[in-house]
């Protein structure tokens, strides 16, 4: 049995489980088998590439996420129609396809080339994105709390083998309480923000992709309508959390035209964003020692209200 095969049935969201969904979807679509399949990223979704087929396969954690996945595809098509540098879906293949309890979509593969995208590329793309009109299809209002609460419920469940949950009750209780303490204020802010509009929802340098002379903004899972300040948070918090040079952040702000840290809503938005980052990482605690160690670092800083403790990207 290859490392990309698992017995049928429910399984954790691991590389092997996600790869099995890709192979099942490829088979059902009648597409060529990707003999060179390789993992690009395992996070909220799994991304695999087959350079030989010119395809990236995106695997959602559950086949119940159809509305979200359909939104990703619709957003990509709409951005391309607007002339915005986004990633094309490969619509010659029927999609999304349910497979092995997941949903699989197919995207254009872009071979990595240098130089790597810069924060100035992100600033320019966000500036342009935020000037676009609202799309001609429904978008949700920005609300990260349902996803965070789903993660907490999943983390509290025992393992499929009957083992105890990998995350402690103490940590789960703290994160649940933090969500409870901030959710209403966040919803009030979103509802009253005069600067609300189209937001990417997860705008960081990892979601940039160089395609020759262009840089593309990819990953449309979190696209929504909400405060544009939300898209500036990943770069702003990177100064404290991930060691971004203040001069690089100043250049980002100058090119975009605003500094979110000077806005009254910054502290609340940052708190919610960091809860999202921590619950995202929590999903990989059962499968990765590095994730478990980093999760502990983040939990300590959140408990202590330490806004400058260094975090590490995984």
Short mmCIF file of C-alpha atoms in Angstrom, two decimals, residues 11-190:
data_model
loop_
_atom_site.label_atom_id
_atom_site.label_comp_id
_atom_site.label_asym_id
_atom_site.label_seq_id
_atom_site.Cartn_x
_atom_site.Cartn_y
_atom_site.Cartn_z
CA UNK A 11 -10.03 9.27 8.76
CA UNK A 12 -8.24 12.31 10.20
CA UNK A 13 -7.30 15.06 7.78
CA UNK A 14 -3.76 13.95 7.06
CA UNK A 15 -1.62 14.00 3.93
CA UNK A 16 -2.53 10.40 3.15
CA UNK A 17 -6.27 10.92 3.64
CA UNK A 18 -6.28 14.05 1.49
CA UNK A 19 -4.20 12.39 -1.23
CA UNK A 20 -6.64 9.48 -1.32
CA UNK A 21 -9.43 12.01 -2.00
CA UNK A 22 -7.41 13.48 -4.88
CA UNK A 23 -6.86 10.09 -6.50
CA UNK A 24 -10.52 9.16 -6.11
CA UNK A 25 -11.63 12.49 -7.62
CA UNK A 26 -9.21 12.12 -10.53
CA UNK A 27 -10.54 8.65 -11.20
CA UNK A 28 -14.16 9.81 -11.06
CA UNK A 29 -13.42 12.73 -13.41
CA UNK A 30 -11.72 10.45 -15.92
CA UNK A 31 -8.60 12.63 -15.71
CA UNK A 32 -5.05 11.29 -16.10
CA UNK A 33 -3.48 9.77 -13.01
CA UNK A 34 -1.00 12.20 -11.36
CA UNK A 35 2.06 9.99 -10.97
CA UNK A 36 4.09 12.96 -9.72
CA UNK A 37 1.58 14.04 -7.04
CA UNK A 38 3.22 15.98 -4.22
CA UNK A 39 1.97 17.89 -1.21
CA UNK A 40 2.28 21.66 -1.29
CA UNK A 41 0.45 22.57 1.92
CA UNK A 42 -1.61 20.94 4.64
CA UNK A 43 -3.69 23.42 6.59
CA UNK A 44 -7.35 24.33 6.52
CA UNK A 45 -7.25 22.58 3.14
CA UNK A 46 -4.70 20.30 1.52
CA UNK A 47 -2.98 21.37 -1.69
CA UNK A 48 -1.27 18.91 -4.01
CA UNK A 49 0.50 19.59 -7.29
CA UNK A 50 1.07 17.55 -10.41
CA UNK A 51 3.44 19.56 -12.62
CA UNK A 52 3.15 16.91 -15.33
CA UNK A 53 -0.63 17.42 -15.50
CA UNK A 54 -0.37 21.19 -14.97
CA UNK A 55 -2.80 20.91 -12.07
CA UNK A 56 -3.14 21.81 -8.41
CA UNK A 57 -5.68 19.76 -6.46
CA UNK A 58 -7.33 21.49 -3.50
CA UNK A 59 -8.96 19.25 -0.91
CA UNK A 60 -11.51 20.63 1.56
CA UNK A 61 -11.70 18.89 4.92
CA UNK A 62 -15.33 17.82 4.48
CA UNK A 63 -17.81 17.29 1.69
CA UNK A 64 -20.27 19.37 3.71
CA UNK A 65 -18.33 22.53 2.77
CA UNK A 66 -19.89 22.76 -0.70
CA UNK A 67 -21.17 26.35 -0.30
CA UNK A 68 -17.71 27.55 0.71
CA UNK A 69 -16.01 25.66 -2.11
CA UNK A 70 -18.52 26.92 -4.68
CA UNK A 71 -17.79 30.45 -3.43
CA UNK A 72 -14.04 29.91 -3.97
CA UNK A 73 -14.64 28.87 -7.56
CA UNK A 74 -17.08 31.72 -8.24
CA UNK A 75 -14.65 34.23 -6.74
CA UNK A 76 -11.79 33.00 -8.91
CA UNK A 77 -13.87 33.24 -12.08
CA UNK A 78 -15.13 36.70 -11.15
CA UNK A 79 -11.67 38.07 -10.31
CA UNK A 80 -10.34 36.87 -13.66
CA UNK A 81 -13.29 38.53 -15.42
CA UNK A 82 -12.35 41.78 -13.63
CA UNK A 83 -8.81 41.53 -14.94
CA UNK A 84 -7.47 40.93 -11.42
CA UNK A 85 -4.41 38.66 -11.19
CA UNK A 86 -5.93 35.56 -9.64
CA UNK A 87 -5.48 31.82 -10.08
CA UNK A 88 -7.63 30.16 -12.77
CA UNK A 89 -9.73 27.12 -11.88
CA UNK A 90 -9.53 24.29 -14.42
CA UNK A 91 -13.17 24.23 -15.36
CA UNK A 92 -12.75 21.70 -18.15
CA UNK A 93 -13.00 19.23 -15.26
CA UNK A 94 -16.41 19.10 -13.54
CA UNK A 95 -15.98 20.51 -10.06
CA UNK A 96 -16.18 20.42 -7.14
CA UNK A 97 -16.05 16.64 -6.85
CA UNK A 98 -16.91 14.74 -3.67
CA UNK A 99 -14.32 12.08 -2.87
CA UNK A 100 -13.52 10.07 0.25
CA UNK A 101 -15.67 12.35 2.39
CA UNK A 102 -13.91 15.51 1.10
CA UNK A 103 -14.43 17.97 -1.75
CA UNK A 104 -11.77 18.32 -4.44
CA UNK A 105 -11.27 21.22 -6.84
CA UNK A 106 -8.82 21.59 -9.73
CA UNK A 107 -6.66 24.67 -10.39
CA UNK A 108 -3.98 25.80 -12.79
CA UNK A 109 -0.48 24.79 -11.74
CA UNK A 110 2.03 27.64 -11.82
CA UNK A 111 5.65 26.53 -11.71
CA UNK A 112 7.63 28.31 -8.99
CA UNK A 113 9.95 30.99 -10.31
CA UNK A 114 12.01 33.72 -8.65
CA UNK A 115 12.12 36.18 -7.17
CA UNK A 116 9.73 35.37 -4.35
CA UNK A 117 6.80 37.78 -3.98
CA UNK A 118 7.37 40.68 -1.60
CA UNK A 119 5.16 42.42 0.93
CA UNK A 120 5.00 45.32 -1.49
CA UNK A 121 3.33 42.96 -3.97
CA UNK A 122 0.77 42.08 -1.31
CA UNK A 123 0.15 45.75 -0.54
CA UNK A 124 -0.44 46.57 -4.19
CA UNK A 125 -2.75 43.60 -4.72
CA UNK A 126 -4.82 44.43 -1.63
CA UNK A 127 -5.05 48.09 -2.65
CA UNK A 128 -6.42 47.02 -6.03
CA UNK A 129 -8.67 44.32 -4.59
CA UNK A 130 -10.26 46.78 -2.19
CA UNK A 131 -11.24 49.10 -5.05
CA UNK A 132 -13.22 46.40 -6.87
CA UNK A 133 -17.03 46.51 -6.77
CA UNK A 134 -19.02 43.91 -4.90
CA UNK A 135 -19.27 40.71 -6.97
CA UNK A 136 -22.46 39.77 -8.78
CA UNK A 137 -22.99 36.72 -6.57
CA UNK A 138 -23.70 36.46 -2.82
CA UNK A 139 -20.79 36.68 -0.42
CA UNK A 140 -20.97 36.00 3.30
CA UNK A 141 -20.34 38.67 5.90
CA UNK A 142 -16.92 38.27 7.49
CA UNK A 143 -17.32 35.99 10.50
CA UNK A 144 -14.43 33.75 11.58
CA UNK A 145 -16.20 32.51 14.70
CA UNK A 146 -18.20 29.58 13.24
CA UNK A 147 -15.02 28.07 11.83
CA UNK A 148 -13.18 28.56 15.12
CA UNK A 149 -16.00 26.95 17.09
CA UNK A 150 -16.11 24.01 14.67
CA UNK A 151 -12.40 23.51 15.24
CA UNK A 152 -12.88 23.57 19.00
CA UNK A 153 -15.70 21.01 18.82
CA UNK A 154 -13.58 18.74 16.64
CA UNK A 155 -10.57 19.09 18.94
CA UNK A 156 -12.71 18.15 21.96
CA UNK A 157 -13.82 14.90 20.37
CA UNK A 158 -11.95 11.66 21.18
CA UNK A 159 -9.77 10.14 18.48
CA UNK A 160 -11.17 7.69 15.99
CA UNK A 161 -9.34 4.95 17.91
CA UNK A 162 -11.06 5.93 21.16
CA UNK A 163 -8.05 7.85 22.49
CA UNK A 164 -8.45 11.08 24.42
CA UNK A 165 -8.57 14.42 22.63
CA UNK A 166 -5.08 15.72 21.80
CA UNK A 167 -5.86 19.22 23.14
CA UNK A 168 -6.39 19.66 26.86
CA UNK A 169 -9.73 20.64 28.35
CA UNK A 170 -7.99 23.65 29.93
CA UNK A 171 -6.82 24.94 26.55
CA UNK A 172 -10.18 24.30 24.92
CA UNK A 173 -11.98 26.10 27.75
CA UNK A 174 -9.69 29.12 27.44
CA UNK A 175 -10.14 29.39 23.68
CA UNK A 176 -13.90 28.93 23.97
CA UNK A 177 -14.05 31.64 26.60
CA UNK A 178 -11.97 33.97 24.45
CA UNK A 179 -14.38 33.45 21.56
CA UNK A 180 -17.32 34.15 23.88
CA UNK A 181 -15.67 37.33 25.15
CA UNK A 182 -14.98 38.82 21.72
CA UNK A 183 -17.67 37.54 19.34
CA UNK A 184 -20.41 40.12 20.00
CA UNK A 185 -18.01 43.07 19.82
CA UNK A 186 -16.57 41.74 16.57
CA UNK A 187 -20.02 41.37 15.01
CA UNK A 188 -20.92 44.90 16.09
CA UNK A 189 -17.74 46.24 14.52
CA UNK A 190 -18.36 44.44 11.23
#
